[in-house]
Short mmCIF file of C-alpha atoms in Angstrom, two decimals:
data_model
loop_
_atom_site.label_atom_id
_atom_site.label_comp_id
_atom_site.label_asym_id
_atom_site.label_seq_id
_atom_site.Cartn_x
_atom_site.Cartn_y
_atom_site.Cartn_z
CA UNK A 1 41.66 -19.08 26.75
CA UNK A 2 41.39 -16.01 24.99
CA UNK A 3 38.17 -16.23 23.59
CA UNK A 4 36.71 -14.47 26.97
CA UNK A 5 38.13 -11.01 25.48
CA UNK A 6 35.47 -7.92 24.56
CA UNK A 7 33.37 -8.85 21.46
CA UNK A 8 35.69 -7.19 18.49
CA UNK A 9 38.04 -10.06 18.84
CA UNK A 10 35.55 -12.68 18.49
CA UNK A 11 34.76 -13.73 14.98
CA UNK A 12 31.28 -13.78 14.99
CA UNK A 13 29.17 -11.21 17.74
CA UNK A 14 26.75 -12.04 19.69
CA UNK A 15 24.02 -10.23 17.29
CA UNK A 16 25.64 -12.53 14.51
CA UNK A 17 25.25 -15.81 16.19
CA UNK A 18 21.85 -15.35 17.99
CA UNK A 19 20.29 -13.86 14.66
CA UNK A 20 22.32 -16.98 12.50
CA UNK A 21 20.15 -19.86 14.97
CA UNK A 22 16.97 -17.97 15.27
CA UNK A 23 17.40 -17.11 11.54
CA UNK A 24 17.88 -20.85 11.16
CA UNK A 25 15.08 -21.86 13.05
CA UNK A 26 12.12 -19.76 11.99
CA UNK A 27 13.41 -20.30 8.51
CA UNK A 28 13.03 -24.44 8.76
CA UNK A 29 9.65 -23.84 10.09
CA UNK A 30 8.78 -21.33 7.29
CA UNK A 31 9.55 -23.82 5.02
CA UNK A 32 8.50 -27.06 6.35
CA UNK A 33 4.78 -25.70 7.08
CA UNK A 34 5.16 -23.77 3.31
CA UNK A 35 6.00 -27.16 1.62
CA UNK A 36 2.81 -28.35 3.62
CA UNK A 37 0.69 -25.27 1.83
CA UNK A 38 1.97 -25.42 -1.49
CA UNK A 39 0.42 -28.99 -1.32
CA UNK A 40 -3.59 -26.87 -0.51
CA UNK A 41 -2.99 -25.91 -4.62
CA UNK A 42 0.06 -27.24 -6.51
CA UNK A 43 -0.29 -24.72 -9.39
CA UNK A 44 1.83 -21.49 -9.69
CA UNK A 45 0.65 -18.49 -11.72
CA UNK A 46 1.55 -14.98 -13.02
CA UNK A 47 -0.58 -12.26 -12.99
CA UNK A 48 -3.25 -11.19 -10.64
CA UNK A 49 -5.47 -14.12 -10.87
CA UNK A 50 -4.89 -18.09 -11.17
CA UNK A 51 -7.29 -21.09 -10.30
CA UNK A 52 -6.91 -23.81 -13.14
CA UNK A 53 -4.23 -26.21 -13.53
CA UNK A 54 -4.60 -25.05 -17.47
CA UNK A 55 -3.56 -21.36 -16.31
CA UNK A 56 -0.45 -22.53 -14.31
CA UNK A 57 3.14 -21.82 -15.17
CA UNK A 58 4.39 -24.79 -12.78
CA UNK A 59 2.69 -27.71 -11.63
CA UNK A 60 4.89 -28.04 -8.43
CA UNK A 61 5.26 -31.89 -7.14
CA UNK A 62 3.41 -32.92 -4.04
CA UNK A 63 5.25 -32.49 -0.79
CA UNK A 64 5.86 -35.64 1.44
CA UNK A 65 4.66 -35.95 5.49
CA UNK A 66 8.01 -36.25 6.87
CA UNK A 67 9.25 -32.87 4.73
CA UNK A 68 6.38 -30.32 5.78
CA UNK A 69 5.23 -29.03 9.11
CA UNK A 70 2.84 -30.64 10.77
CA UNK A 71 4.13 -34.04 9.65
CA UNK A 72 0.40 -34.69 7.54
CA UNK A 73 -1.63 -32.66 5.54
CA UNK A 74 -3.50 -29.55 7.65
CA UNK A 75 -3.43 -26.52 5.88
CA UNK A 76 -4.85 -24.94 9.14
CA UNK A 77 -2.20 -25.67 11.51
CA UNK A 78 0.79 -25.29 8.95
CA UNK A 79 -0.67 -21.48 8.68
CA UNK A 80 -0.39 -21.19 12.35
CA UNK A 81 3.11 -21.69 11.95
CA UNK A 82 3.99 -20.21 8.88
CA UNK A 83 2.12 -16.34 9.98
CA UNK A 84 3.94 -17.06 13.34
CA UNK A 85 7.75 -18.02 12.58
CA UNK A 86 7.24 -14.67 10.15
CA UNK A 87 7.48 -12.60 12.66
CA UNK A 88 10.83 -14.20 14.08
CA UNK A 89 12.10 -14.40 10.85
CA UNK A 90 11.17 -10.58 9.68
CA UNK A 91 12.13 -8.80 12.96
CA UNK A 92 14.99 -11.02 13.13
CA UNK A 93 16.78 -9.92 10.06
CA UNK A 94 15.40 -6.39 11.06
CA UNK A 95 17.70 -6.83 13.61
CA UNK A 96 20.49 -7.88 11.97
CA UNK A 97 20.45 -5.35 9.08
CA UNK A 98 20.57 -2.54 11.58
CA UNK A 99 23.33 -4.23 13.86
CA UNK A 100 25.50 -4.49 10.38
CA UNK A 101 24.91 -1.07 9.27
CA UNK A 102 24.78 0.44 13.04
CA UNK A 103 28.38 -1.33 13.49
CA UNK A 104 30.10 -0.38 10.15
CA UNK A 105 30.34 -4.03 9.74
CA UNK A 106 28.87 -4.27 6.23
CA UNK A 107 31.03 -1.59 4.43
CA UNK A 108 34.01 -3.43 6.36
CA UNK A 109 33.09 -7.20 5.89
CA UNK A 110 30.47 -7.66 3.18
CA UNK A 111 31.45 -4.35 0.27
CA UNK A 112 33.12 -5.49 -2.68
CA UNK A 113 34.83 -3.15 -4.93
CA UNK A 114 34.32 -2.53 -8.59
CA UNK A 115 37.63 -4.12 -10.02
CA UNK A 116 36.47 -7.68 -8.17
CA UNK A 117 33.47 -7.67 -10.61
CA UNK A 118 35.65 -7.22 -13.79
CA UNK A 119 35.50 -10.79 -15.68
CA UNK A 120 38.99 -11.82 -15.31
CA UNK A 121 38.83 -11.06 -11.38
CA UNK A 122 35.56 -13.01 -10.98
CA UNK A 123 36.90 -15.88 -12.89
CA UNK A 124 40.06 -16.27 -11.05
CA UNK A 125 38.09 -15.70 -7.66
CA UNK A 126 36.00 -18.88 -8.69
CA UNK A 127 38.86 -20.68 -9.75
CA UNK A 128 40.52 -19.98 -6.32
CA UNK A 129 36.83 -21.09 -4.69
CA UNK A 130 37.24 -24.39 -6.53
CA UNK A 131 40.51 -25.40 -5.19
CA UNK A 132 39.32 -24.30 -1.74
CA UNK A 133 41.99 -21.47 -1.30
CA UNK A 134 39.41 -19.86 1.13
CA UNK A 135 41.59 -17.30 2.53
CA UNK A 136 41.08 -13.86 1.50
CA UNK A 137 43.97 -11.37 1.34
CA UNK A 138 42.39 -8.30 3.36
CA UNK A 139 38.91 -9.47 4.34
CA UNK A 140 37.35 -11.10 6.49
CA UNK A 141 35.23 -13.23 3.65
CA UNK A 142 36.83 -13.57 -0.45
CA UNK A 143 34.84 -11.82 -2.73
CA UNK A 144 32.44 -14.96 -3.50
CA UNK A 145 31.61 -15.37 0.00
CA UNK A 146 30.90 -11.30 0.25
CA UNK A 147 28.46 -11.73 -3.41
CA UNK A 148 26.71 -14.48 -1.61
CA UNK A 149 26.07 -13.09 2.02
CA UNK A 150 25.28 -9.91 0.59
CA UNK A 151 22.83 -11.16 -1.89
CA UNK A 152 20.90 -13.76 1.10
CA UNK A 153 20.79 -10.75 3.44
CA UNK A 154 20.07 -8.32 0.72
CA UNK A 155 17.89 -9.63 -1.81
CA UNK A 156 16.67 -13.38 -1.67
CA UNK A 157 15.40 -13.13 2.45
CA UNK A 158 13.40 -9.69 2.29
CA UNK A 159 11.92 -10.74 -1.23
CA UNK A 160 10.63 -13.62 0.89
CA UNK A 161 9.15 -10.93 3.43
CA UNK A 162 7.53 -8.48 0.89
CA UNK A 163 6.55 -11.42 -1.56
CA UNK A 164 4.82 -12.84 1.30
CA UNK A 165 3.23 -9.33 2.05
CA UNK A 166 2.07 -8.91 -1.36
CA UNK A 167 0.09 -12.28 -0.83
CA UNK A 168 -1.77 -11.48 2.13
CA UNK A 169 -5.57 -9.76 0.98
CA UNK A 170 -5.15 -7.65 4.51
CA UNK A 171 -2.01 -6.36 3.65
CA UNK A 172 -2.71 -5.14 0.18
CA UNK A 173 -4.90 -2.25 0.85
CA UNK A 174 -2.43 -0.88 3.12
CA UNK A 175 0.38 -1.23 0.41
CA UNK A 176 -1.18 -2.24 -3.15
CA UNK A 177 1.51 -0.62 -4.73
CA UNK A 178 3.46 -3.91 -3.37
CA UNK A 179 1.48 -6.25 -5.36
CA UNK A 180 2.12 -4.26 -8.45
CA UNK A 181 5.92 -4.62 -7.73
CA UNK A 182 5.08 -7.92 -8.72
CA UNK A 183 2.55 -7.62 -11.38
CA UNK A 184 -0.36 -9.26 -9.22
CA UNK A 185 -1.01 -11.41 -6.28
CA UNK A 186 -0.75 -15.21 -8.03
CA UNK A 187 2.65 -13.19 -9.66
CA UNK A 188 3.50 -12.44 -6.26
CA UNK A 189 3.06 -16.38 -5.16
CA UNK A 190 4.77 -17.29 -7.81
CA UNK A 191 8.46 -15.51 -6.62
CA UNK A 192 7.44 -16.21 -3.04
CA UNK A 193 7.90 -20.03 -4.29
CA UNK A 194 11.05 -19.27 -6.60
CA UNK A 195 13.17 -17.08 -4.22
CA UNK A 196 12.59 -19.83 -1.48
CA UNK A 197 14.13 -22.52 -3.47
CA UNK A 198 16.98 -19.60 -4.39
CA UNK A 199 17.31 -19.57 -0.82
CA UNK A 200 17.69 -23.03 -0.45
CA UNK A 201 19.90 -23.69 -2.77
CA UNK A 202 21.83 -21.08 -1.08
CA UNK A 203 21.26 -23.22 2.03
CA UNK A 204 23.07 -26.13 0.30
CA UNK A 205 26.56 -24.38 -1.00
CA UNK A 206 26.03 -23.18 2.85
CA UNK A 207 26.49 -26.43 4.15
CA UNK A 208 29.02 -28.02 1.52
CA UNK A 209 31.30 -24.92 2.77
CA UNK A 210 31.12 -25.77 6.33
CA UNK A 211 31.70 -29.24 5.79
CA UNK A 212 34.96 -28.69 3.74
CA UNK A 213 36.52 -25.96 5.85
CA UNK A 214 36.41 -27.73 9.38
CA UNK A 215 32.54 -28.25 10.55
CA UNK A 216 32.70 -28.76 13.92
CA UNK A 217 35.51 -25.82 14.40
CA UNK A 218 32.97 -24.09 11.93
CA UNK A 219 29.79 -24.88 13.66
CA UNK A 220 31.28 -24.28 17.41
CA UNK A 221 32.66 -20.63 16.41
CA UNK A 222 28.69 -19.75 15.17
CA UNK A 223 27.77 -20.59 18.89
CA UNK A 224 30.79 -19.77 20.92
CA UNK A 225 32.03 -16.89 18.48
CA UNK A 226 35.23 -18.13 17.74
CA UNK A 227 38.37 -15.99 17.15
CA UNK A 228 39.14 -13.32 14.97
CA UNK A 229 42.47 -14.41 13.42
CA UNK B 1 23.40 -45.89 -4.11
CA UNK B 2 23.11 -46.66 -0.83
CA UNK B 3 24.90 -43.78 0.38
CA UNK B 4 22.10 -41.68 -1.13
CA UNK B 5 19.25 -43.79 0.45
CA UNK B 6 20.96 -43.55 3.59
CA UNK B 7 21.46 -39.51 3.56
CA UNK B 8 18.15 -39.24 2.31
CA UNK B 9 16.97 -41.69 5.23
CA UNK B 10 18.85 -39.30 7.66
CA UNK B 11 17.23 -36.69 5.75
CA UNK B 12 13.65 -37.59 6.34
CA UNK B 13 14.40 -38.43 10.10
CA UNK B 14 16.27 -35.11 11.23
CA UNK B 15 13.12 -33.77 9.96
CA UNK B 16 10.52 -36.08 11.37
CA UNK B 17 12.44 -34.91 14.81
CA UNK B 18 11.87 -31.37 14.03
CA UNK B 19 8.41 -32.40 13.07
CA UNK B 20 7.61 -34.06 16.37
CA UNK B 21 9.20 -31.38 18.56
CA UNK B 22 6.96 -29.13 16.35
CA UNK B 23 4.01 -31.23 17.38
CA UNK B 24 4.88 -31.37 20.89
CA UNK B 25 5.07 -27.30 21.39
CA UNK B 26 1.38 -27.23 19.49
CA UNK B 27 0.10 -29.58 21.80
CA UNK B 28 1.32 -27.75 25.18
CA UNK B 29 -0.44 -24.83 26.49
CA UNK B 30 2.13 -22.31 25.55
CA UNK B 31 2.57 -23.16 22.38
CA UNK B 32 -1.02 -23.48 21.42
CA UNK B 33 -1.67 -20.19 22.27
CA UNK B 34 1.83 -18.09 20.64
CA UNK B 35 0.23 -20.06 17.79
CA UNK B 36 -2.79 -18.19 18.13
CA UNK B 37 -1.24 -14.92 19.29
CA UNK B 38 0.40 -14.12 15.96
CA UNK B 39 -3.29 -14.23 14.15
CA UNK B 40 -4.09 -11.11 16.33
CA UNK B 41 -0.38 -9.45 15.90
CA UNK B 42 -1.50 -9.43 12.32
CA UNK B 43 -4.51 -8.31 12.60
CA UNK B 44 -3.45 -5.52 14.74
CA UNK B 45 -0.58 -4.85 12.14
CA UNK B 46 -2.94 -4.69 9.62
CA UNK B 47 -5.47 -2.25 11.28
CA UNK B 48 -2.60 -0.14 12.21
CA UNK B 49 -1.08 0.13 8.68
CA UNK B 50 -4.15 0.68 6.87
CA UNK B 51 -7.10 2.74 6.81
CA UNK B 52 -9.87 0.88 8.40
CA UNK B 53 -11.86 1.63 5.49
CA UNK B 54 -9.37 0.83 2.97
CA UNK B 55 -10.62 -0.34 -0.11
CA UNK B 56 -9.47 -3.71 -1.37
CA UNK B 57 -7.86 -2.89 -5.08
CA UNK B 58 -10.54 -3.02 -7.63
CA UNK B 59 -10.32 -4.11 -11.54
CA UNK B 60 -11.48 -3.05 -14.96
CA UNK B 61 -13.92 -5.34 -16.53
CA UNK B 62 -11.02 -6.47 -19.22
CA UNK B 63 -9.30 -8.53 -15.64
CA UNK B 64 -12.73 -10.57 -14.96
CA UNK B 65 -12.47 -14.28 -14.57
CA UNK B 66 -15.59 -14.90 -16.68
CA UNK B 67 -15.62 -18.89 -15.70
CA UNK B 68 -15.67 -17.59 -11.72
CA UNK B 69 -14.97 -21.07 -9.98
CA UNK B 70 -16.91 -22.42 -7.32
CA UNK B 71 -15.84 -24.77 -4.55
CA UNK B 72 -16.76 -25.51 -0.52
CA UNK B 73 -20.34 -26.03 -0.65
CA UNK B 74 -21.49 -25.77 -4.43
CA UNK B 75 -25.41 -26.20 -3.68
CA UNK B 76 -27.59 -26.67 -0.37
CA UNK B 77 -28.98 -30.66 -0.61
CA UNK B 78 -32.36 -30.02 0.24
CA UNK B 79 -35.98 -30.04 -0.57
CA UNK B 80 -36.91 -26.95 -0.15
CA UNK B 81 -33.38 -25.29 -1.74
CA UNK B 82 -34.40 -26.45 -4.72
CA UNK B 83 -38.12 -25.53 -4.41
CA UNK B 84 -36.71 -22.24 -4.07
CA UNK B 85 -34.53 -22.15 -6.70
CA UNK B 86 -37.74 -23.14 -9.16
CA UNK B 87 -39.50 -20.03 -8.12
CA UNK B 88 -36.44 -18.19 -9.10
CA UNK B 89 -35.75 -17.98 -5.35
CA UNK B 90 -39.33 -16.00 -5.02
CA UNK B 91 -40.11 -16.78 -1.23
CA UNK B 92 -36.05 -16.66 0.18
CA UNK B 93 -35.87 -14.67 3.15
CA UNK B 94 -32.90 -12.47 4.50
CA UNK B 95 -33.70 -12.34 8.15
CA UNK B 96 -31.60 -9.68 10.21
CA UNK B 97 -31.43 -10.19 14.06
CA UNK B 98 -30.01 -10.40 16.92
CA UNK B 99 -28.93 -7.74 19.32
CA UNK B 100 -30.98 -5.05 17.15
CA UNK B 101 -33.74 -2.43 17.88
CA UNK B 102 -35.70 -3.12 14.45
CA UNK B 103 -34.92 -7.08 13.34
CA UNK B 104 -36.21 -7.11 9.36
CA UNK B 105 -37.04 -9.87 7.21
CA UNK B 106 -36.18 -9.22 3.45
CA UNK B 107 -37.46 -10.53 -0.01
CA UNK B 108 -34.50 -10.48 -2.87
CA UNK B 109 -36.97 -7.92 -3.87
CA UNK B 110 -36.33 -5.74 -1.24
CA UNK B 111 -32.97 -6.40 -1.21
CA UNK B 112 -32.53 -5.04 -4.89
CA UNK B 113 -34.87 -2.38 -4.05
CA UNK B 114 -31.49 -0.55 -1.62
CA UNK B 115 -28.99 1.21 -3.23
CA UNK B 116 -26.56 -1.13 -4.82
CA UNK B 117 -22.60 -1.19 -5.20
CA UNK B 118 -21.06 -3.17 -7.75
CA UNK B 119 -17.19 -3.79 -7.46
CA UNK B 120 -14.49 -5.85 -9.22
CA UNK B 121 -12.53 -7.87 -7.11
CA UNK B 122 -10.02 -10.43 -6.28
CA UNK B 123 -10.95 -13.66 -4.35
CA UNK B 124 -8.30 -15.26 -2.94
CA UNK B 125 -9.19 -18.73 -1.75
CA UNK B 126 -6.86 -20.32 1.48
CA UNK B 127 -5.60 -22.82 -0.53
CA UNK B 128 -3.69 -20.61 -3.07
CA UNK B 129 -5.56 -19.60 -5.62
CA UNK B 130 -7.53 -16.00 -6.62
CA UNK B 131 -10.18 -15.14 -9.33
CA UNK B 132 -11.79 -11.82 -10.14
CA UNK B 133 -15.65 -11.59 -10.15
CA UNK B 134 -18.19 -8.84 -10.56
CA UNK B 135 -20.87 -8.27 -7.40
CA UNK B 136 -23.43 -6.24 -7.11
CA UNK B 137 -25.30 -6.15 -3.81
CA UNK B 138 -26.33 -3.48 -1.43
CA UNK B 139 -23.90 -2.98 1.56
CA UNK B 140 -24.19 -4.62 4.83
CA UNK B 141 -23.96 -0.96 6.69
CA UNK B 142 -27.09 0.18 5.25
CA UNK B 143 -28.68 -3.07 6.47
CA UNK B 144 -27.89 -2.75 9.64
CA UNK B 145 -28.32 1.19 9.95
CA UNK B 146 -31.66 0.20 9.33
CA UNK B 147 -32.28 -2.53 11.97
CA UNK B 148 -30.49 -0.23 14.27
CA UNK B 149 -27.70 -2.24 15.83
CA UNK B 150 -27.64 -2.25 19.44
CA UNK B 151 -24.39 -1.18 21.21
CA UNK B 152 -23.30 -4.26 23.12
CA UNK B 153 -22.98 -5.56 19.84
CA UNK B 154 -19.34 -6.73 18.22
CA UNK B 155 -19.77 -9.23 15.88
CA UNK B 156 -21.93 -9.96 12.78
CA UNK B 157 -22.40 -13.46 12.54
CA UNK B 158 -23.64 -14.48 9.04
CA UNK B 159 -26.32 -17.86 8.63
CA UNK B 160 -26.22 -19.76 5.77
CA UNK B 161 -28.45 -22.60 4.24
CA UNK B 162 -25.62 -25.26 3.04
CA UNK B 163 -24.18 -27.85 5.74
CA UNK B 164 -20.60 -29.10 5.13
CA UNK B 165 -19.47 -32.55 6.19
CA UNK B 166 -22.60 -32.60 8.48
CA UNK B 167 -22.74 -29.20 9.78
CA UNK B 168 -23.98 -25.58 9.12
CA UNK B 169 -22.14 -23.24 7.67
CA UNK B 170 -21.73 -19.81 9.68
CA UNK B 171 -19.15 -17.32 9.54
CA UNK B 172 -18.49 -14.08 11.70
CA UNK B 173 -16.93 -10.48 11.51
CA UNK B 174 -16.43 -7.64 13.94
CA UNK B 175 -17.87 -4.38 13.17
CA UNK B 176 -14.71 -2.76 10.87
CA UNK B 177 -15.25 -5.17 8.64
CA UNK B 178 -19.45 -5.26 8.82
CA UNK B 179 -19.61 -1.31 8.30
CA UNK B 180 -16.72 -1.55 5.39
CA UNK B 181 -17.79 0.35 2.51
CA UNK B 182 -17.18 -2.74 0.46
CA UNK B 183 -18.79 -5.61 2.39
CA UNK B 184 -22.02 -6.21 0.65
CA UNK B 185 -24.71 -8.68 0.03
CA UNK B 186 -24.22 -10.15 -3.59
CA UNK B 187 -27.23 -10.92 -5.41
CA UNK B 188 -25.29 -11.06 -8.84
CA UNK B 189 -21.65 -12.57 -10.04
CA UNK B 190 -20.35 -10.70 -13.67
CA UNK B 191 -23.93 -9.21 -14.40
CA UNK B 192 -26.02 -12.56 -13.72
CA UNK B 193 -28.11 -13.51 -10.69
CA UNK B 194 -25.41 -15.46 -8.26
CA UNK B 195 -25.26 -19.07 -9.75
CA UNK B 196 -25.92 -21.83 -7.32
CA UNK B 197 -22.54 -22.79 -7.18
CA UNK B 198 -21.26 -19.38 -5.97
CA UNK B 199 -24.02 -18.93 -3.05
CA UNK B 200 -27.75 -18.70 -4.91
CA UNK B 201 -29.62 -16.38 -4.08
CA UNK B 202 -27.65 -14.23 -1.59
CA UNK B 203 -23.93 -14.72 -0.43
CA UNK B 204 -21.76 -12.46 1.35
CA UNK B 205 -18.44 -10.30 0.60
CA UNK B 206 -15.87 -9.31 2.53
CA UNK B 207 -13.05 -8.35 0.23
CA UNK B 208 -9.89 -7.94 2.65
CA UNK B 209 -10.43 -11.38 3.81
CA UNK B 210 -10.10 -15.00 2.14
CA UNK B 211 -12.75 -16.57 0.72
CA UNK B 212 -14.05 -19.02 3.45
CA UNK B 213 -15.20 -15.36 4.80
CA UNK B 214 -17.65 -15.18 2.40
CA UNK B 215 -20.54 -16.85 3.32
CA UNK B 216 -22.65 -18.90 0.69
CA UNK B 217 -26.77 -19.33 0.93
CA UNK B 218 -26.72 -16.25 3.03
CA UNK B 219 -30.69 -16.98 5.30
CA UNK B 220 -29.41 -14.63 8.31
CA UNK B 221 -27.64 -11.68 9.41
CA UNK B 222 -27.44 -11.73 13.37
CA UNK B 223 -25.74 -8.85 15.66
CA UNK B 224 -23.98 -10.80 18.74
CA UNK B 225 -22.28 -9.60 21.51
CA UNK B 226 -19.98 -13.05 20.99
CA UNK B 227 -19.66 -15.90 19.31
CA UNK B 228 -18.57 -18.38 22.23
CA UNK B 229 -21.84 -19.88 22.21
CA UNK B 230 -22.68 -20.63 18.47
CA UNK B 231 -21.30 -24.43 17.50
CA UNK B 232 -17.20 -24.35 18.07
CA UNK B 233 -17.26 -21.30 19.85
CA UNK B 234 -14.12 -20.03 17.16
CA UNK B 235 -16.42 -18.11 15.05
CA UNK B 236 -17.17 -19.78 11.85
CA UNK B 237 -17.63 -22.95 10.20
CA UNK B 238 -13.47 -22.87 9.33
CA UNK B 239 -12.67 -21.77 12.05
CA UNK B 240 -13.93 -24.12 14.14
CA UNK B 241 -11.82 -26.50 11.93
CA UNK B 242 -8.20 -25.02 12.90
CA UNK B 243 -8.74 -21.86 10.64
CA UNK B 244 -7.90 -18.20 11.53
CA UNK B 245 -11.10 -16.34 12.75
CA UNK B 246 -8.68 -13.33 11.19
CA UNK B 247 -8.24 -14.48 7.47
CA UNK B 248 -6.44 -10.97 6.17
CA UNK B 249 -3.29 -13.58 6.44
#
């Protein structure tokens, strides 16, 4: 057994794996208990205001019991959750971004380079994807694994912590500038809905990649930390 | 087919066992109360980050919601509501009490008699949705500066005339939000006395809060040391219902 050896030979650090289950966690309950208040008012707006179905952008389908958090309708108690597995979730990836800077580890792992993004490279990177020629010459992660990881950590999970900012009324006099980012509050709800169901989706490809590259080999090195090979 | 059915079967029941474990840390001890923590860690966020008189933004006219919707209580069922509301609301009273030197009793006379603010302002409601109204109103500081508020006093606990499923509506606020520049006493939505449905004659606003804050069919204005004793002991008419007593969130 070599996988008792100092952390830089393990695949995944310890930062990595307790932020990827806590990160998991507070993320279910974020959405579970936000399915469960989307369903207080099932319309989605732009602009600062929005109360009228005739206003909305989106009517967004009812969410059912056994999806949302608690397992019934209570807008009260799926608040409790929501405002509390935000603070996991934001110091969390706090966390997470300063262990990957602190470390080096994003310019090493996650950077891509300029000639990856030309056409012909990205096309031939997705056509390797497809066949499931996962290996990267180089990396750690191929260039579509780097684009993805980058843009979850990057852009879709701190748009859900300032969207969700932007909604709160307490918030906005501290920051209103925030709001205005989004070009009003109900504008603000709006992305707070879209980029969670961006994230999701992510969520999905997530899972169809650990289930065709080994899952439980997969799933053990995210708790045990695996090799670096 | 029924390879769909079944994933979505083992869908719904990985997440009925998240559900229930859910359930089972709300309903222990610990849990209950980490559920209730994180209301004050964001209420102590939010005081920290902000000035405590920060202003909630304010609009031009052009961003008014001129069909301002109503909805909780949209009119008190009672006889003598609706005496009132024939005489124009001529005998409503605005009594302020409590733990005060001076306790006053006000006509809507009086109360457009003080010096008024009007501001334009965003409502968000709990449930999702905001609109922007016009009040006018004089503030709740000068109110109290005038009944002289006692200093064992920390909340402002606000009576109202309409009952909801079977009981009265109250709501509560500590003093930052009481002496905030904009928490007044609206007497008037967009330019017009305050329709029925939005709190006739008198309703509260407290603009960095949601609007179950906002107290409707405003009869009282009481200075309490706490609110453990009134009804639920949480602080309001919501809140005694599962809502944050804190609704900046």
């Amino acid at each position: 057994m070599t996988e008792t050896g100092p952390s830089p030979k393990k695949r995944h650090s310890l930062v990595t794996r307790l932020w990827h289950w806590l990160n998991f966690a507070s993320l279910a309950v974020l959405f579970m208990s936000g399915l469960n208040i989307s369903n207080a008012h099932r319309f989605l707006y732009w602009g600062q205001s929005g109360f009228d179905a005739s206003q909305a952008w989106l009517a967004v389908p009812r969410f059912p019991g056994w999806a949302t958090i608690p397992g019934y309708y209570d807008l009260a108690a799926a608040r409790d959750w929501h405002i509390l597995a935000a603070w996991f979730f934001a110091l969390g990836l706090l966390v997470m971004w300063a262990a990957l800077l602190f470390s080096g580890r994003f310019w090493r792992e996650m950077r891509t380079s300029p000639a990856e993004w030309k056409p012909s490279a990205f096309a031939r990177s997705i056509a390797a994807h497809w066949r499931l020629e996962l290996a990267s010459s180089g990396s750690k992660y191929n260039f579509l694994q780097r684009v993805a990881y980058g843009a979850v950590l990057g852009i879709f999970l701190p748009m859900m912590i300032v969207s969700g900012l932007a909604i709160s009324p307490g918030f906005e006099p501290a920051a209103p500038w925030l709001v205005d980012l989004f070009g009003g509050r109900q504008s603000a709800r709006s992305v707070h809905f879209i980029v969670t169901w961006a994230t999701v989706a992510f969520f999905a490809v997530h899972i169809i990649a650990v289930l065709v590259s080994g899952p439980i080999k997969q799933i053990g090195d995210m708790i045990t930390g695996g090799r670096d090979e | 087919m029924s390879n769909g059915v079944k994933r979505r079967t083992a869908l719904a029941g990985m997440a009925a066992l998240f559900t229930g474990a859910c359930a089972k840390v709300a309903g222990s001890d610990a849990g209950s109360s980490l559920l209730s923590a994180a209301e004050k860690w964001h209420l102590a966020a939010h005081r920290a980050l902000a000035n405590r008189q920060a202003l909630a933004r304010e609009y031009p006219r052009t961003a008014l919601d001129l069909n301002f919707p109503a909805n909780g209580s949209v009119t008190v069922d009672s006889d003598a509501y609706r005496a009132s509301q024939a005489t124009g609301f001529a005998d409503w009273r605005l009594q302020v009490g409590g733990l005060v030197e001076t306790p006053l009793s006000l006509s809507l006379e009086n109360i457009r008699k003080l010096p008024q603010r009007t501001q334009i302002t965003r409502q968000d409601c709990v449930e999702g949705w905001s609109a922007i109204g016009e009040w006018t109103g004089p503030q709740l500081s000068v109110l109290l500066d005038a009944a002289g508020v006692k200093p064992e006093a920390n909340f402002i606990v606000f009576r109202c005339a309409d009952t909801l499923y079977g009981s009265q509506y109250y709501e509560s606020v500590d003093m930052v939000d009481a002496y905030h520049p904009q928490t007044i006493i609206a007497h008037a939505l967009n330019g017009q006395p305050l329709p029925v449905g939005n709190g006739a004659p008198l309703r509260m606003r407290i603009e960095r809060q949601l609007g179950y804050k906002h107290a409707k069919y405003l009869t009282a204005i009481e200075a309490v040391a706490s609110f453990d004793d009134i009804d639920g002991g949480q602080g309001g008419f919501w809140e005694d219902r599962g809502y944050q007593w804190y609704a900046g969130i």
